PDB file of C-alpha atoms in Angstrom:
ATOM      1  CA  MET A   1     120.322 130.239  63.680  1.00 74.00           C
ATOM      2  CA  ASN A   2     119.509 126.568  63.364  1.00 90.00           C
ATOM      3  CA  LYS A   3     116.934 125.590  66.062  1.00 96.00           C
ATOM      4  CA  LEU A   4     116.427 122.075  65.151  1.00 96.00           C
ATOM      5  CA  LEU A   5     118.068 120.012  67.867  1.00 96.00           C
ATOM      6  CA  THR A   6     118.096 116.276  69.104  1.00 96.00           C
ATOM      7  CA  ALA A   7     116.479 115.707  72.729  1.00 96.00           C
ATOM      8  CA  ALA A   8     120.007 115.363  74.117  1.00 96.00           C
ATOM      9  CA  GLU A   9     121.564 118.369  72.495  1.00 96.00           C
ATOM     10  CA  ALA A  10     118.470 120.284  73.845  1.00 97.00           C
ATOM     11  CA  ILE A  11     118.555 119.281  77.294  1.00 97.00           C
ATOM     12  CA  SER A  12     122.482 119.708  77.520  1.00 96.00           C
ATOM     13  CA  GLN A  13     121.686 123.436  77.914  1.00 95.00           C
ATOM     14  CA  ILE A  14     120.223 122.709  81.321  1.00 97.00           C
ATOM     15  CA  HIS A  15     122.680 122.730  84.442  1.00 97.00           C
ATOM     16  CA  ASP A  16     122.617 121.521  87.799  1.00 98.00           C
ATOM     17  CA  GLY A  17     120.451 124.060  90.112  1.00 98.00           C
ATOM     18  CA  ASP A  18     118.453 125.574  87.118  1.00 98.00           C
ATOM     19  CA  ARG A  19     114.954 126.586  87.604  1.00 98.00           C
ATOM     20  CA  ILE A  20     112.834 124.699  84.885  1.00 98.00           C
ATOM     21  CA  MET A  21     109.427 125.253  83.644  1.00 98.00           C
ATOM     22  CA  ILE A  22     107.733 122.225  82.399  1.00 97.00           C
ATOM     23  CA  GLY A  23     104.340 122.523  80.652  1.00 95.00           C
ATOM     24  CA  GLY A  24     101.229 120.125  81.085  1.00 89.00           C
ATOM     25  CA  PHE A  25      98.374 119.457  83.223  1.00 85.00           C
ATOM     26  CA  GLY A  26      98.706 116.146  84.798  1.00 74.00           C
ATOM     27  CA  LEU A  27      99.935 113.834  82.150  1.00 70.00           C
ATOM     28  CA  ARG A  28      98.182 116.072  79.463  1.00 78.00           C
ATOM     29  CA  GLY A  29     100.483 118.308  77.255  1.00 82.00           C
ATOM     30  CA  CYS A  30     103.451 117.539  78.903  1.00 92.00           C
ATOM     31  CA  PRO A  31     106.780 117.275  76.903  1.00 95.00           C
ATOM     32  CA  ASP A  32     107.192 113.530  77.889  1.00 94.00           C
ATOM     33  CA  MET A  33     110.315 112.851  75.712  1.00 96.00           C
ATOM     34  CA  LEU A  34     112.192 115.990  76.899  1.00 97.00           C
ATOM     35  CA  VAL A  35     111.212 115.044  80.555  1.00 96.00           C
ATOM     36  CA  ASP A  36     112.796 111.500  79.974  1.00 96.00           C
ATOM     37  CA  GLU A  37     115.922 112.924  78.769  1.00 97.00           C
ATOM     38  CA  LEU A  38     116.098 115.178  81.698  1.00 97.00           C
ATOM     39  CA  VAL A  39     115.774 112.168  83.665  1.00 97.00           C
ATOM     40  CA  ALA A  40     118.641 110.366  81.952  1.00 97.00           C
ATOM     41  CA  SER A  41     120.857 113.378  82.074  1.00 96.00           C
ATOM     42  CA  GLY A  42     120.799 113.197  85.865  1.00 95.00           C
ATOM     43  CA  LYS A  43     120.811 116.924  86.451  1.00 97.00           C
ATOM     44  CA  LYS A  44     120.336 117.518  90.184  1.00 96.00           C
ATOM     45  CA  GLY A  45     119.204 120.409  92.461  1.00 97.00           C
ATOM     46  CA  LEU A  46     116.463 121.460  90.228  1.00 98.00           C
ATOM     47  CA  THR A  47     113.674 123.820  91.021  1.00 98.00           C
ATOM     48  CA  ILE A  48     110.462 122.628  88.949  1.00 98.00           C
ATOM     49  CA  ILE A  49     107.851 125.102  88.226  1.00 98.00           C
ATOM     50  CA  SER A  50     104.913 123.313  86.902  1.00 96.00           C
ATOM     51  CA  ASN A  51     101.070 123.025  87.762  1.00 94.00           C
ATOM     52  CA  ASP A  52     101.881 119.469  89.422  1.00 91.00           C
ATOM     53  CA  LEU A  53     104.333 116.965  89.668  1.00 92.00           C
ATOM     54  CA  GLY A  54     102.852 113.926  87.709  1.00 87.00           C
ATOM     55  CA  SER A  55     102.617 110.508  89.536  1.00 88.00           C
ATOM     56  CA  PRO A  56     105.157 108.504  91.140  1.00 89.00           C
ATOM     57  CA  ASN A  57     107.620 107.391  88.338  1.00 89.00           C
ATOM     58  CA  GLN A  58     105.105 108.927  85.771  1.00 88.00           C
ATOM     59  CA  GLY A  59     105.380 112.176  83.692  1.00 88.00           C
ATOM     60  CA  LEU A  60     107.176 114.657  85.823  1.00 91.00           C
ATOM     61  CA  GLY A  61     107.166 112.404  88.704  1.00 92.00           C
ATOM     62  CA  LYS A  62     110.210 110.675  87.201  1.00 95.00           C
ATOM     63  CA  LEU A  63     112.166 113.645  88.397  1.00 95.00           C
ATOM     64  CA  GLN A  64     111.170 113.278  91.968  1.00 95.00           C
ATOM     65  CA  THR A  65     111.697 109.438  91.869  1.00 95.00           C
ATOM     66  CA  ASN A  66     115.270 109.880  90.366  1.00 94.00           C
ATOM     67  CA  GLY A  67     116.181 112.424  93.306  1.00 94.00           C
ATOM     68  CA  GLN A  68     116.783 115.406  90.966  1.00 96.00           C
ATOM     69  CA  VAL A  69     114.265 117.886  92.522  1.00 97.00           C
ATOM     70  CA  LYS A  70     115.348 120.469  95.175  1.00 97.00           C
ATOM     71  CA  SER A  71     112.209 122.589  95.267  1.00 97.00           C
ATOM     72  CA  LEU A  72     108.728 122.697  93.632  1.00 97.00           C
ATOM     73  CA  ILE A  73     106.581 126.056  92.587  1.00 97.00           C
ATOM     74  CA  GLY A  74     103.170 124.885  91.642  1.00 96.00           C
ATOM     75  CA  SER A  75      99.624 124.295  92.340  1.00 94.00           C
ATOM     76  CA  TYR A  76      98.762 120.810  92.882  1.00 90.00           C
ATOM     77  CA  TYR A  77     100.777 117.895  94.294  1.00 90.00           C
ATOM     78  CA  ASN A  78      98.268 115.447  95.510  1.00 86.00           C
ATOM     79  CA  TRP A  79      98.517 113.226  92.680  1.00 85.00           C
ATOM     80  CA  ASN A  80     102.336 112.414  93.792  1.00 91.00           C
ATOM     81  CA  PRO A  81     102.665 111.174  97.247  1.00 92.00           C
ATOM     82  CA  GLU A  82     106.447 110.872  96.837  1.00 94.00           C
ATOM     83  CA  ALA A  83     106.702 114.593  96.616  1.00 93.00           C
ATOM     84  CA  ILE A  84     104.560 115.180  99.633  1.00 93.00           C
ATOM     85  CA  GLU A  85     106.666 112.525 101.533  1.00 95.00           C
ATOM     86  CA  ALA A  86     109.828 114.261 100.515  1.00 94.00           C
ATOM     87  CA  TYR A  87     108.704 117.558 101.572  1.00 95.00           C
ATOM     88  CA  ASN A  88     107.484 116.207 104.939  1.00 95.00           C
ATOM     89  CA  ARG A  89     111.195 114.560 105.268  1.00 96.00           C
ATOM     90  CA  GLY A  90     112.680 118.217 104.541  1.00 96.00           C
ATOM     91  CA  GLU A  91     114.199 116.819 101.541  1.00 96.00           C
ATOM     92  CA  ILE A  92     112.506 119.491  99.202  1.00 96.00           C
ATOM     93  CA  SER A  93     110.762 122.891  99.422  1.00 97.00           C
ATOM     94  CA  VAL A  94     107.386 123.577  98.248  1.00 96.00           C
ATOM     95  CA  THR A  95     105.834 126.932  97.080  1.00 96.00           C
ATOM     96  CA  LEU A  96     102.080 126.579  96.539  1.00 95.00           C
ATOM     97  CA  VAL A  97     100.586 129.025  93.845  1.00 95.00           C
ATOM     98  CA  PRO A  98      97.024 129.312  93.117  1.00 94.00           C
ATOM     99  CA  GLN A  99      96.470 127.898  89.508  1.00 94.00           C
ATOM    100  CA  GLY A 100      95.386 131.137  88.114  1.00 95.00           C
ATOM    101  CA  THR A 101      98.074 133.114  89.813  1.00 96.00           C
ATOM    102  CA  LEU A 102     100.646 130.638  88.598  1.00 96.00           C
ATOM    103  CA  ALA A 103      99.765 131.341  84.815  1.00 96.00           C
ATOM    104  CA  GLU A 104      99.471 134.888  85.463  1.00 97.00           C
ATOM    105  CA  SER A 105     102.870 135.285  87.138  1.00 98.00           C
ATOM    106  CA  MET A 106     104.362 133.547  84.296  1.00 98.00           C
ATOM    107  CA  ARG A 107     102.593 135.744  81.597  1.00 97.00           C
ATOM    108  CA  ALA A 108     103.961 138.807  83.730  1.00 98.00           C
ATOM    109  CA  ALA A 109     107.445 137.512  83.445  1.00 98.00           C
ATOM    110  CA  GLY A 110     107.161 137.268  79.815  1.00 96.00           C
ATOM    111  CA  MET A 111     105.496 140.770  79.492  1.00 96.00           C
ATOM    112  CA  GLY A 112     108.245 142.255  81.559  1.00 97.00           C
ATOM    113  CA  ILE A 113     106.024 143.081  84.448  1.00 98.00           C
ATOM    114  CA  PRO A 114     107.670 142.527  87.798  1.00 98.00           C
ATOM    115  CA  ALA A 115     104.854 142.076  90.020  1.00 98.00           C
ATOM    116  CA  TYR A 116     101.076 142.547  90.064  1.00 97.00           C
ATOM    117  CA  TYR A 117      98.015 142.657  92.677  1.00 98.00           C
ATOM    118  CA  THR A 118      95.534 139.851  92.723  1.00 97.00           C
ATOM    119  CA  PRO A 119      92.739 139.057  95.116  1.00 96.00           C
ATOM    120  CA  ALA A 120      93.494 135.332  94.992  1.00 94.00           C
ATOM    121  CA  SER A 121      94.716 133.941  98.493  1.00 93.00           C
ATOM    122  CA  VAL A 122      93.579 137.067 100.432  1.00 95.00           C
ATOM    123  CA  GLY A 123      92.918 135.715 103.983  1.00 93.00           C
ATOM    124  CA  THR A 124      94.569 132.377 103.485  1.00 94.00           C
ATOM    125  CA  GLU A 125      98.031 130.860 104.473  1.00 92.00           C
ATOM    126  CA  LEU A 126      99.394 131.850 100.854  1.00 93.00           C
ATOM    127  CA  GLU A 127      99.131 135.662 101.786  1.00 93.00           C
ATOM    128  CA  LYS A 128     101.736 135.396 104.581  1.00 93.00           C
ATOM    129  CA  GLY A 129     104.799 137.394 104.096  1.00 93.00           C
ATOM    130  CA  LYS A 130     103.090 138.966 101.157  1.00 95.00           C
ATOM    131  CA  GLU A 131     102.119 142.724 100.856  1.00 96.00           C
ATOM    132  CA  VAL A 132      98.397 143.279 100.962  1.00 97.00           C
ATOM    133  CA  ARG A 133      96.782 146.576  99.719  1.00 97.00           C
ATOM    134  CA  GLU A 134      93.262 147.693  99.436  1.00 97.00           C
ATOM    135  CA  PHE A 135      91.972 148.995  96.179  1.00 97.00           C
ATOM    136  CA  ASN A 136      88.186 150.257  96.025  1.00 96.00           C
ATOM    137  CA  GLY A 137      87.493 148.586  99.388  1.00 96.00           C
ATOM    138  CA  LYS A 138      88.842 145.211  98.223  1.00 97.00           C
ATOM    139  CA  LYS A 139      92.002 143.523  99.468  1.00 97.00           C
ATOM    140  CA  TYR A 140      94.857 142.249  96.937  1.00 97.00           C
ATOM    141  CA  VAL A 141      97.879 140.405  97.287  1.00 97.00           C
ATOM    142  CA  LEU A 142     101.129 141.492  95.623  1.00 97.00           C
ATOM    143  CA  GLU A 143     102.666 138.512  93.535  1.00 97.00           C
ATOM    144  CA  GLU A 144     105.816 138.593  91.782  1.00 97.00           C
ATOM    145  CA  ALA A 145     106.507 137.276  88.319  1.00 98.00           C
ATOM    146  CA  ILE A 146     107.822 133.801  87.987  1.00 98.00           C
ATOM    147  CA  HIS A 147     110.760 133.566  85.586  1.00 98.00           C
ATOM    148  CA  ALA A 148     112.945 130.320  84.863  1.00 98.00           C
ATOM    149  CA  ASP A 149     116.324 129.439  83.426  1.00 98.00           C
ATOM    150  CA  VAL A 150     114.702 126.869  80.923  1.00 98.00           C
ATOM    151  CA  ALA A 151     111.265 125.915  79.738  1.00 98.00           C
ATOM    152  CA  LEU A 152     110.170 122.715  78.657  1.00 98.00           C
ATOM    153  CA  ILE A 153     107.101 122.746  76.610  1.00 97.00           C
ATOM    154  CA  ARG A 154     104.861 120.869  74.315  1.00 97.00           C
ATOM    155  CA  ALA A 155     103.066 121.830  70.925  1.00 97.00           C
ATOM    156  CA  SER A 156     101.538 119.965  68.104  1.00 96.00           C
ATOM    157  CA  LYS A 157     103.669 121.786  65.203  1.00 97.00           C
ATOM    158  CA  ALA A 158     106.437 124.152  64.647  1.00 97.00           C
ATOM    159  CA  ASP A 159     107.798 125.943  61.625  1.00 96.00           C
ATOM    160  CA  THR A 160     111.457 125.957  61.176  1.00 96.00           C
ATOM    161  CA  LEU A 161     111.782 129.362  62.778  1.00 96.00           C
ATOM    162  CA  GLY A 162     109.843 128.182  65.867  1.00 97.00           C
ATOM    163  CA  ASN A 163     106.383 129.482  65.531  1.00 98.00           C
ATOM    164  CA  LEU A 164     104.076 127.295  67.454  1.00 98.00           C
ATOM    165  CA  VAL A 165     100.586 125.777  67.082  1.00 97.00           C
ATOM    166  CA  TYR A 166      99.093 123.776  69.888  1.00 96.00           C
ATOM    167  CA  SER A 167      96.497 121.000  69.940  1.00 92.00           C
ATOM    168  CA  LYS A 168      93.665 121.308  72.427  1.00 88.00           C
ATOM    169  CA  THR A 169      94.514 121.001  76.138  1.00 84.00           C
ATOM    170  CA  ALA A 170      98.480 121.414  75.418  1.00 86.00           C
ATOM    171  CA  ARG A 171      97.444 125.144  75.289  1.00 90.00           C
ATOM    172  CA  ASN A 172      97.394 125.095  79.207  1.00 91.00           C
ATOM    173  CA  PHE A 173     100.720 126.356  80.706  1.00 94.00           C
ATOM    174  CA  ASN A 174     102.955 125.792  77.537  1.00 96.00           C
ATOM    175  CA  PRO A 175     102.331 129.152  75.924  1.00 96.00           C
ATOM    176  CA  VAL A 176     102.956 131.263  79.170  1.00 97.00           C
ATOM    177  CA  MET A 177     106.020 129.375  80.015  1.00 97.00           C
ATOM    178  CA  ALA A 178     107.558 129.826  76.634  1.00 97.00           C
ATOM    179  CA  MET A 179     107.510 133.613  77.118  1.00 97.00           C
ATOM    180  CA  ALA A 180     108.718 133.326  80.931  1.00 98.00           C
ATOM    181  CA  ALA A 181     112.147 131.368  80.182  1.00 98.00           C
ATOM    182  CA  THR A 182     115.585 132.699  79.359  1.00 98.00           C
ATOM    183  CA  TYR A 183     115.796 129.429  77.044  1.00 98.00           C
ATOM    184  CA  THR A 184     112.825 127.537  75.635  1.00 98.00           C
ATOM    185  CA  ILE A 185     112.765 124.121  74.407  1.00 98.00           C
ATOM    186  CA  VAL A 186     109.797 122.846  72.576  1.00 98.00           C
ATOM    187  CA  GLU A 187     108.850 119.014  71.674  1.00 97.00           C
ATOM    188  CA  VAL A 188     106.775 118.822  68.626  1.00 97.00           C
ATOM    189  CA  ASP A 189     105.131 116.220  66.577  1.00 96.00           C
ATOM    190  CA  GLU A 190     105.570 118.049  63.289  1.00 96.00           C
ATOM    191  CA  ILE A 191     107.933 120.376  61.587  1.00 97.00           C
ATOM    192  CA  VAL A 192     107.229 122.294  58.696  1.00 96.00           C
ATOM    193  CA  GLU A 193     108.956 124.926  56.479  1.00 96.00           C
ATOM    194  CA  ALA A 194     108.869 128.431  57.392  1.00 95.00           C
ATOM    195  CA  GLY A 195     105.973 130.614  56.006  1.00 92.00           C
ATOM    196  CA  THR A 196     103.490 127.445  55.521  1.00 95.00           C
ATOM    197  CA  LEU A 197     101.724 127.862  58.749  1.00 95.00           C
ATOM    198  CA  ASP A 198      98.479 129.793  58.962  1.00 95.00           C
ATOM    199  CA  PRO A 199      99.388 133.002  60.806  1.00 95.00           C
ATOM    200  CA  GLU A 200      96.105 132.981  62.509  1.00 95.00           C
ATOM    201  CA  SER A 201      96.881 129.553  63.994  1.00 95.00           C
ATOM    202  CA  ILE A 202     100.298 130.649  65.699  1.00 97.00           C
ATOM    203  CA  ILE A 203     100.088 131.020  69.314  1.00 97.00           C
ATOM    204  CA  THR A 204     103.689 131.211  70.328  1.00 97.00           C
ATOM    205  CA  PRO A 205     105.831 133.576  67.987  1.00 97.00           C
ATOM    206  CA  HIS A 206     109.241 132.070  66.956  1.00 97.00           C
ATOM    207  CA  ILE A 207     110.968 134.903  69.057  1.00 96.00           C
ATOM    208  CA  PHE A 208     110.237 133.040  72.221  1.00 97.00           C
ATOM    209  CA  VAL A 209     111.505 129.659  71.212  1.00 98.00           C
ATOM    210  CA  ASN A 210     115.307 128.592  70.970  1.00 98.00           C
ATOM    211  CA  ALA A 211     115.255 124.960  70.357  1.00 98.00           C
ATOM    212  CA  ILE A 212     112.742 122.563  68.554  1.00 98.00           C
ATOM    213  CA  VAL A 213     112.786 118.841  69.111  1.00 98.00           C
ATOM    214  CA  LYS A 214     110.814 116.440  66.927  1.00 97.00           C
ATOM    215  CA  ARG A 215     109.362 113.612  68.826  1.00 90.00           C
ATOM    216  CA  GLY A 216     111.258 110.420  68.468  1.00 76.00           C
ATOM    217  CA  SER A 217     114.652 112.407  67.894  1.00 68.00           C
ATOM    218  CA  LYS A 218     117.361 111.322  70.265  1.00 62.00           C
TER     219      LYS A 218
END
């Protein structure tokens, strides 16, 4: 199976109303080219699962500026006043998730774990409506795994099978997102032949990757 696609071919797999995970922290480790292609596609009613939503008309913020977002699931939206204003107007829904819980919920999805208990959010507004249990005298909140239809992630290098190597802070949410989506698209700087990567440097195995897009390809 050939996984090497153009950005347009890869983004064509996304449909209106899909749940989309997008890697990165702020503007770092974000698959900018794939995001731009998603903006150009005009897909609507998207649920965006990410740490944040960039800034107005920057990074993931372009999706909000373009009116493509229906709901957000993530940790930090203060960088993007457009998202806050849209929420206050009732145009989008927002589900806040503690940053560590966000990462663990995606990892759980990739590992086939439906839910788990965590002390994060105990006694806060984020606890409301969730099961709380006590273990060894300490309270924990039940959090469900977070899945997505598609993940857009960023890596430094891929081989033709889809094994991935990351650079520095790009190893934020990208590896766990690759595991948690039905269809994973990776944007990379370099593509090499299968068998040439150092096995010890591979972070995401090819089994989790469906499409590889080289930066600069349209």
